[in-house]
Amino acid sequence: MKERAIGEVILDLKNISLSFGAMRVLNNISFDVRKSEIRSIIGPNGAGKSSMLNVINGVYHPQEGEISFRGEVRKQMKVHEAAGFGIARTFQNIALFKGMSTLDNIMTGRNLKMKSSMFSQAIYWGKAQKEEIEHRRKVEEIIDFLEIQAIRKTPVGRLPYGMQKRVELGRALAAEPEILLLDEPMAGMNVEEKEDMSRFVLDINDEFGTTIVLIEHDMGVVMDISDRVVVLDYGRQLADGTPDVVRNNQDVIDAYLGVSH
Ligand SMILES: Nc1ncnc2c1ncn2[C@@H]1O[C@H](COP(=O)(O)OP(=O)(O)OP(=O)(O)O)[C@@H](O)[C@H]1O
Ligand SMILES: [Mg+2]
């Protein structure tokens, strides 16, 4: 059943500026994210794309601007706040426990959902056990969804790169996120792996209605699967709109799409 129907603005970034010392990484960036859309951020290397995700999930704190989540305005997001709001992410450089299995890595994504403390586990053994079973069930569901049953027990460090990216997506999904931030999920993949990953991104969006903020360099993929695209260029915002609008924007053509990347 299709869950997807693009809804109201859930995340609104207004006039965000971020500097490290004298270096301005984001300069007056404003865009919003609507419920259940696929919202891409593109731009050349060093444009500030990953920094933008770090602002959204509270790792970086901008010096200027406002961030509204579901209408609540704040100057900055805090990491635990963002996680509590259901914002999960994958990283440009895979961040998994290499010695742990696929299953256990995905299980770590359930951390926030695990309510029972060690103390209550000791007292209410049965309740904690029930919870554990529920977490396992959810993780198995994700493993089926991502078609990685064959590698469930394999230490992640032994998996090919494309598979590690898929496991990382699984870990983010385990948090049952409302907003999923994906930082170059297809980087370094071959054509077939990219097709698989695009399909998973579309299916997650379609089946669960998950809002997706995607950073990706492959323009074919971006233009194909995005509802709206914001273009950054060395900290500046160059354009924002549907793939068609962005593709035909002269500034974008000059600064980015016109040059081979
Ligand atoms: N913690 C930090 N301290 C200092 N400079 C930083 C920090 N994080 C990012 N930068 C700088 O901000 C600029 C933008 O970096 P960012 O990683 O956001 O770019 P990007 O668009 O994701 O690039 P890429 O496509 O290469 O991943 C770069 O010049 C980078 O060196
Ligand atoms: Mg980056």
Short mmCIF file of C-alpha atoms and ligand atoms in Angstrom, two decimals:
data_model
loop_
_atom_site.label_atom_id
_atom_site.label_comp_id
_atom_site.label_asym_id
_atom_site.label_seq_id
_atom_site.Cartn_x
_atom_site.Cartn_y
_atom_site.Cartn_z
CA MET A 1 0.00 0.00 0.00
CA LYS A 2 1.36 3.37 -0.99
CA GLU A 3 1.94 5.53 2.10
CA ARG A 4 3.43 8.31 0.14
CA ALA A 5 1.60 11.58 -0.19
CA ILE A 6 3.77 14.64 0.15
CA GLY A 7 2.50 16.62 3.12
CA GLU A 8 3.19 19.70 5.17
CA VAL A 9 6.59 21.25 5.89
CA ILE A 10 8.14 19.34 8.80
CA LEU A 11 11.63 20.78 8.74
CA ASP A 12 12.30 24.41 7.89
CA LEU A 13 15.81 25.85 7.69
CA LYS A 14 15.98 29.63 7.56
CA ASN A 15 19.03 31.74 6.80
CA ILE A 16 21.49 29.19 8.14
CA SER A 17 25.11 30.34 8.32
CA LEU A 18 27.92 28.22 9.69
CA SER A 19 31.60 29.11 10.04
CA PHE A 20 34.68 27.35 11.29
CA GLY A 21 37.02 30.11 12.35
CA ALA A 22 37.31 32.46 9.40
CA MET A 23 35.91 29.92 6.97
CA ARG A 24 32.26 30.26 6.08
CA VAL A 25 30.96 26.82 5.19
CA LEU A 26 27.27 27.70 4.85
CA ASN A 27 26.17 31.16 3.86
CA ASN A 28 22.54 32.12 4.42
CA ILE A 29 20.98 28.83 3.34
CA SER A 30 17.17 28.48 3.44
CA PHE A 31 15.07 25.52 2.38
CA ASP A 32 12.34 23.34 3.77
CA VAL A 33 11.53 19.65 3.80
CA ARG A 34 8.00 18.34 3.38
CA LYS A 35 6.65 15.17 4.87
CA SER A 36 7.26 12.08 2.71
CA GLU A 37 9.26 13.82 0.01
CA ILE A 38 12.67 12.91 -1.35
CA ARG A 39 14.63 16.11 -0.92
CA SER A 40 18.11 16.13 -2.43
CA ILE A 41 21.08 18.35 -1.73
CA ILE A 42 23.61 18.57 -4.55
CA GLY A 43 26.74 20.58 -5.23
CA PRO A 44 30.44 20.13 -5.93
CA ASN A 45 32.94 18.74 -3.41
CA GLY A 46 33.28 21.07 -0.45
CA ALA A 47 29.96 22.81 -1.18
CA GLY A 48 28.74 22.27 2.38
CA LYS A 49 26.33 19.38 1.80
CA SER A 50 27.52 17.13 4.63
CA SER A 51 27.79 20.16 6.90
CA MET A 52 24.12 20.86 6.19
CA LEU A 53 23.18 17.35 7.34
CA ASN A 54 25.30 17.92 10.44
CA VAL A 55 23.29 21.06 11.15
CA ILE A 56 20.03 19.14 10.73
CA ASN A 57 21.01 16.37 13.13
CA GLY A 58 22.61 18.68 15.66
CA VAL A 59 26.29 17.80 15.21
CA TYR A 60 27.08 21.33 13.95
CA HIS A 61 25.57 24.43 15.51
CA PRO A 62 25.12 27.31 13.08
CA GLN A 63 26.04 30.82 14.20
CA GLU A 64 23.02 32.31 12.43
CA GLY A 65 19.59 31.21 11.36
CA GLU A 66 16.67 29.20 12.62
CA ILE A 67 15.62 25.58 12.43
CA SER A 68 11.96 24.63 12.83
CA PHE A 69 10.92 21.07 13.36
CA ARG A 70 7.16 20.60 13.22
CA GLY A 71 6.72 24.33 13.77
CA GLU A 72 8.92 24.53 16.86
CA VAL A 73 11.65 27.10 16.26
CA ARG A 74 15.18 26.82 17.61
CA LYS A 75 18.61 28.29 16.87
CA GLN A 76 20.21 24.90 16.64
CA MET A 77 19.35 21.25 16.87
CA LYS A 78 20.91 19.09 19.55
CA VAL A 79 22.02 15.56 18.74
CA HIS A 80 19.73 13.82 21.25
CA GLU A 81 16.87 16.11 20.27
CA ALA A 82 17.26 15.26 16.58
CA ALA A 83 17.38 11.54 17.36
CA GLY A 84 14.33 11.91 19.60
CA PHE A 85 12.47 13.62 16.76
CA GLY A 86 13.11 10.57 14.62
CA ILE A 87 15.95 11.91 12.50
CA ALA A 88 18.40 9.13 11.55
CA ARG A 89 21.30 9.17 9.13
CA THR A 90 23.95 7.31 7.23
CA PHE A 91 27.45 8.70 6.77
CA GLN A 92 29.62 9.56 3.80
CA ASN A 93 32.32 7.36 5.34
CA ILE A 94 30.72 4.16 6.54
CA ALA A 95 30.44 4.15 10.33
CA LEU A 96 29.80 0.56 11.36
CA PHE A 97 31.33 -1.82 13.89
CA LYS A 98 33.50 -3.82 11.49
CA GLY A 99 33.99 -6.81 13.78
CA MET A 100 30.28 -7.19 14.50
CA SER A 101 27.80 -9.05 12.35
CA THR A 102 25.25 -7.43 10.04
CA LEU A 103 22.51 -8.41 12.49
CA ASP A 104 24.25 -6.89 15.52
CA ASN A 105 25.13 -3.71 13.64
CA ILE A 106 21.50 -3.21 12.65
CA MET A 107 20.49 -3.99 16.24
CA THR A 108 22.55 -1.00 17.44
CA GLY A 109 20.09 1.16 15.50
CA ARG A 110 17.40 0.08 17.99
CA ASN A 111 19.23 1.67 20.95
CA LEU A 112 16.87 4.61 21.27
CA LYS A 113 13.87 2.32 21.11
CA MET A 114 15.11 0.14 23.95
CA LYS A 115 13.25 1.45 26.93
CA SER A 116 14.11 -1.08 29.61
CA SER A 117 17.05 -0.05 31.75
CA MET A 118 19.37 -2.66 33.24
CA PHE A 119 17.57 -2.11 36.54
CA SER A 120 14.08 -2.71 35.23
CA GLN A 121 15.37 -5.65 33.22
CA ALA A 122 16.53 -7.20 36.47
CA ILE A 123 13.14 -6.72 38.11
CA TYR A 124 10.76 -7.15 35.21
CA TRP A 125 12.53 -9.93 33.41
CA GLY A 126 9.49 -10.95 31.38
CA LYS A 127 8.82 -7.45 30.08
CA ALA A 128 12.40 -6.93 28.99
CA GLN A 129 12.38 -10.27 27.26
CA LYS A 130 9.25 -9.36 25.34
CA GLU A 131 10.89 -6.12 24.29
CA GLU A 132 14.00 -7.96 23.13
CA ILE A 133 11.87 -10.27 20.99
CA GLU A 134 10.12 -7.29 19.43
CA HIS A 135 13.49 -5.65 18.60
CA ARG A 136 14.75 -8.86 17.02
CA ARG A 137 11.57 -9.14 14.96
CA LYS A 138 11.94 -5.58 13.69
CA VAL A 139 15.59 -6.17 12.78
CA GLU A 140 14.70 -9.37 10.90
CA GLU A 141 12.04 -7.42 9.01
CA ILE A 142 14.67 -4.89 7.91
CA ILE A 143 17.05 -7.69 6.89
CA ASP A 144 14.30 -9.17 4.71
CA PHE A 145 13.41 -5.78 3.27
CA LEU A 146 17.01 -5.05 2.28
CA GLU A 147 17.50 -8.61 1.00
CA ILE A 148 20.57 -9.27 3.15
CA GLN A 149 19.54 -12.57 4.78
CA ALA A 150 22.63 -14.28 3.36
CA ILE A 151 24.99 -11.97 5.25
CA ARG A 152 23.14 -11.63 8.53
CA LYS A 153 25.89 -13.38 10.54
CA THR A 154 28.86 -12.06 8.55
CA PRO A 155 31.20 -9.56 10.24
CA VAL A 156 30.63 -6.29 8.41
CA GLY A 157 34.36 -5.73 7.84
CA ARG A 158 34.41 -8.74 5.53
CA LEU A 159 31.60 -7.47 3.30
CA PRO A 160 32.16 -5.67 0.01
CA TYR A 161 31.75 -1.91 0.18
CA GLY A 162 28.33 -1.83 -1.50
CA MET A 163 26.95 -4.31 1.02
CA GLN A 164 28.38 -2.31 3.94
CA LYS A 165 26.47 0.72 2.65
CA ARG A 166 23.33 -1.39 2.64
CA VAL A 167 23.92 -2.55 6.21
CA GLU A 168 24.39 1.05 7.27
CA LEU A 169 21.06 1.90 5.70
CA GLY A 170 19.61 -0.99 7.69
CA ARG A 171 20.97 0.40 10.92
CA ALA A 172 19.42 3.80 10.20
CA LEU A 173 16.10 2.12 9.36
CA ALA A 174 16.16 0.23 12.65
CA ALA A 175 15.45 3.53 14.39
CA GLU A 176 12.16 3.67 12.43
CA PRO A 177 13.01 7.23 11.43
CA GLU A 178 10.59 9.88 10.36
CA ILE A 179 13.37 11.66 8.47
CA LEU A 180 16.26 9.71 6.97
CA LEU A 181 19.41 11.66 6.10
CA LEU A 182 21.51 9.83 3.50
CA ASP A 183 25.00 11.16 2.80
CA GLU A 184 26.10 9.76 -0.57
CA PRO A 185 24.57 6.30 -0.16
CA MET A 186 25.63 5.33 -3.69
CA ALA A 187 29.19 6.67 -3.68
CA GLY A 188 31.75 4.17 -4.94
CA MET A 189 29.10 1.73 -6.17
CA ASN A 190 28.88 0.06 -9.54
CA VAL A 191 25.83 0.55 -11.76
CA GLU A 192 23.99 -2.49 -10.47
CA GLU A 193 24.61 -1.62 -6.82
CA LYS A 194 23.42 1.93 -7.50
CA GLU A 195 20.22 0.61 -9.05
CA ASP A 196 19.61 -1.56 -6.00
CA MET A 197 20.24 1.34 -3.62
CA SER A 198 17.96 3.70 -5.61
CA ARG A 199 15.24 1.09 -5.47
CA PHE A 200 15.61 0.73 -1.70
CA VAL A 201 15.49 4.50 -1.20
CA LEU A 202 12.34 4.70 -3.32
CA ASP A 203 10.75 1.72 -1.55
CA ILE A 204 11.47 3.14 1.91
CA ASN A 205 9.88 6.40 0.86
CA ASP A 206 6.97 4.72 -0.85
CA GLU A 207 6.13 1.97 1.61
CA PHE A 208 6.79 3.69 4.93
CA GLY A 209 6.24 7.29 3.87
CA THR A 210 9.69 8.12 5.30
CA THR A 211 10.93 11.61 4.46
CA ILE A 212 14.36 11.42 2.85
CA VAL A 213 17.09 14.04 2.62
CA LEU A 214 19.61 12.75 0.13
CA ILE A 215 23.09 13.90 -0.81
CA GLU A 216 24.22 12.32 -4.05
CA HIS A 217 26.69 13.13 -6.82
CA ASP A 218 25.10 10.93 -9.48
CA MET A 219 22.90 13.42 -11.32
CA GLY A 220 21.01 10.68 -13.15
CA VAL A 221 19.87 9.21 -9.84
CA VAL A 222 19.15 12.59 -8.23
CA MET A 223 17.05 13.90 -11.11
CA ASP A 224 15.26 10.60 -11.36
CA ILE A 225 14.16 10.04 -7.77
CA SER A 226 13.99 13.49 -6.13
CA ASP A 227 10.85 15.54 -5.59
CA ARG A 228 12.88 18.71 -4.98
CA VAL A 229 16.55 19.57 -5.15
CA VAL A 230 18.53 22.30 -3.41
CA VAL A 231 21.87 23.23 -4.98
CA LEU A 232 24.80 24.44 -2.89
CA ASP A 233 28.01 25.88 -4.26
CA TYR A 234 30.85 26.75 -1.88
CA GLY A 235 28.46 27.55 0.94
CA ARG A 236 26.07 29.55 -1.23
CA GLN A 237 22.60 28.46 -2.22
CA LEU A 238 22.41 28.44 -5.98
CA ALA A 239 18.94 27.09 -6.67
CA ASP A 240 16.02 25.23 -5.17
CA GLY A 241 13.12 23.51 -6.88
CA THR A 242 11.92 20.48 -8.81
CA PRO A 243 14.50 18.54 -10.82
CA ASP A 244 13.24 20.27 -13.98
CA VAL A 245 13.58 23.76 -12.53
CA VAL A 246 17.06 23.03 -11.18
CA ARG A 247 18.24 21.35 -14.37
CA ASN A 248 17.31 24.40 -16.40
CA ASN A 249 18.68 27.01 -13.99
CA GLN A 250 21.49 28.89 -15.72
CA ASP A 251 23.52 29.40 -12.53
CA VAL A 252 23.39 25.67 -11.89
CA ILE A 253 24.37 24.83 -15.45
CA ASP A 254 27.29 27.25 -15.28
CA ALA A 255 28.53 26.31 -11.85
CA TYR A 256 27.87 22.64 -11.62
CA LEU A 257 25.99 20.63 -14.17
CA GLY A 258 27.86 22.22 -17.05
CA VAL A 259 31.21 20.99 -15.85
CA SER A 260 32.14 17.35 -15.68
CA HIS A 261 32.30 16.19 -12.11
N1 LIG B 1 34.41 20.30 11.48
C1 LIG B 1 34.93 21.05 10.53
N2 LIG B 1 35.96 21.90 10.80
C2 LIG B 1 36.49 22.66 9.83
N3 LIG B 1 36.09 22.69 8.56
C3 LIG B 1 35.07 21.87 8.23
C4 LIG B 1 34.45 21.02 9.18
N4 LIG B 1 33.46 20.34 8.56
C5 LIG B 1 33.47 20.73 7.28
N5 LIG B 1 34.44 21.65 7.07
C6 LIG B 1 34.75 22.33 5.80
O1 LIG B 1 33.54 22.78 5.25
C7 LIG B 1 33.58 22.72 3.84
C8 LIG B 1 32.38 21.96 3.37
O2 LIG B 1 32.53 20.61 3.74
P1 LIG B 1 31.39 19.52 3.56
O3 LIG B 1 31.96 18.24 4.05
O4 LIG B 1 30.15 20.00 4.17
O5 LIG B 1 31.26 19.51 1.95
P2 LIG B 1 30.48 18.51 1.01
O6 LIG B 1 29.62 19.33 0.14
O7 LIG B 1 29.85 17.45 1.82
O8 LIG B 1 31.65 17.90 0.12
P3 LIG B 1 31.87 16.43 -0.48
O9 LIG B 1 31.05 16.36 -1.73
O10 LIG B 1 33.33 16.38 -0.78
O11 LIG B 1 31.45 15.46 0.56
C9 LIG B 1 34.90 22.06 3.47
O12 LIG B 1 35.81 23.05 3.10
C10 LIG B 1 35.32 21.38 4.76
O13 LIG B 1 36.72 21.29 4.86
MG MG B 2 30.07 15.45 1.97
#
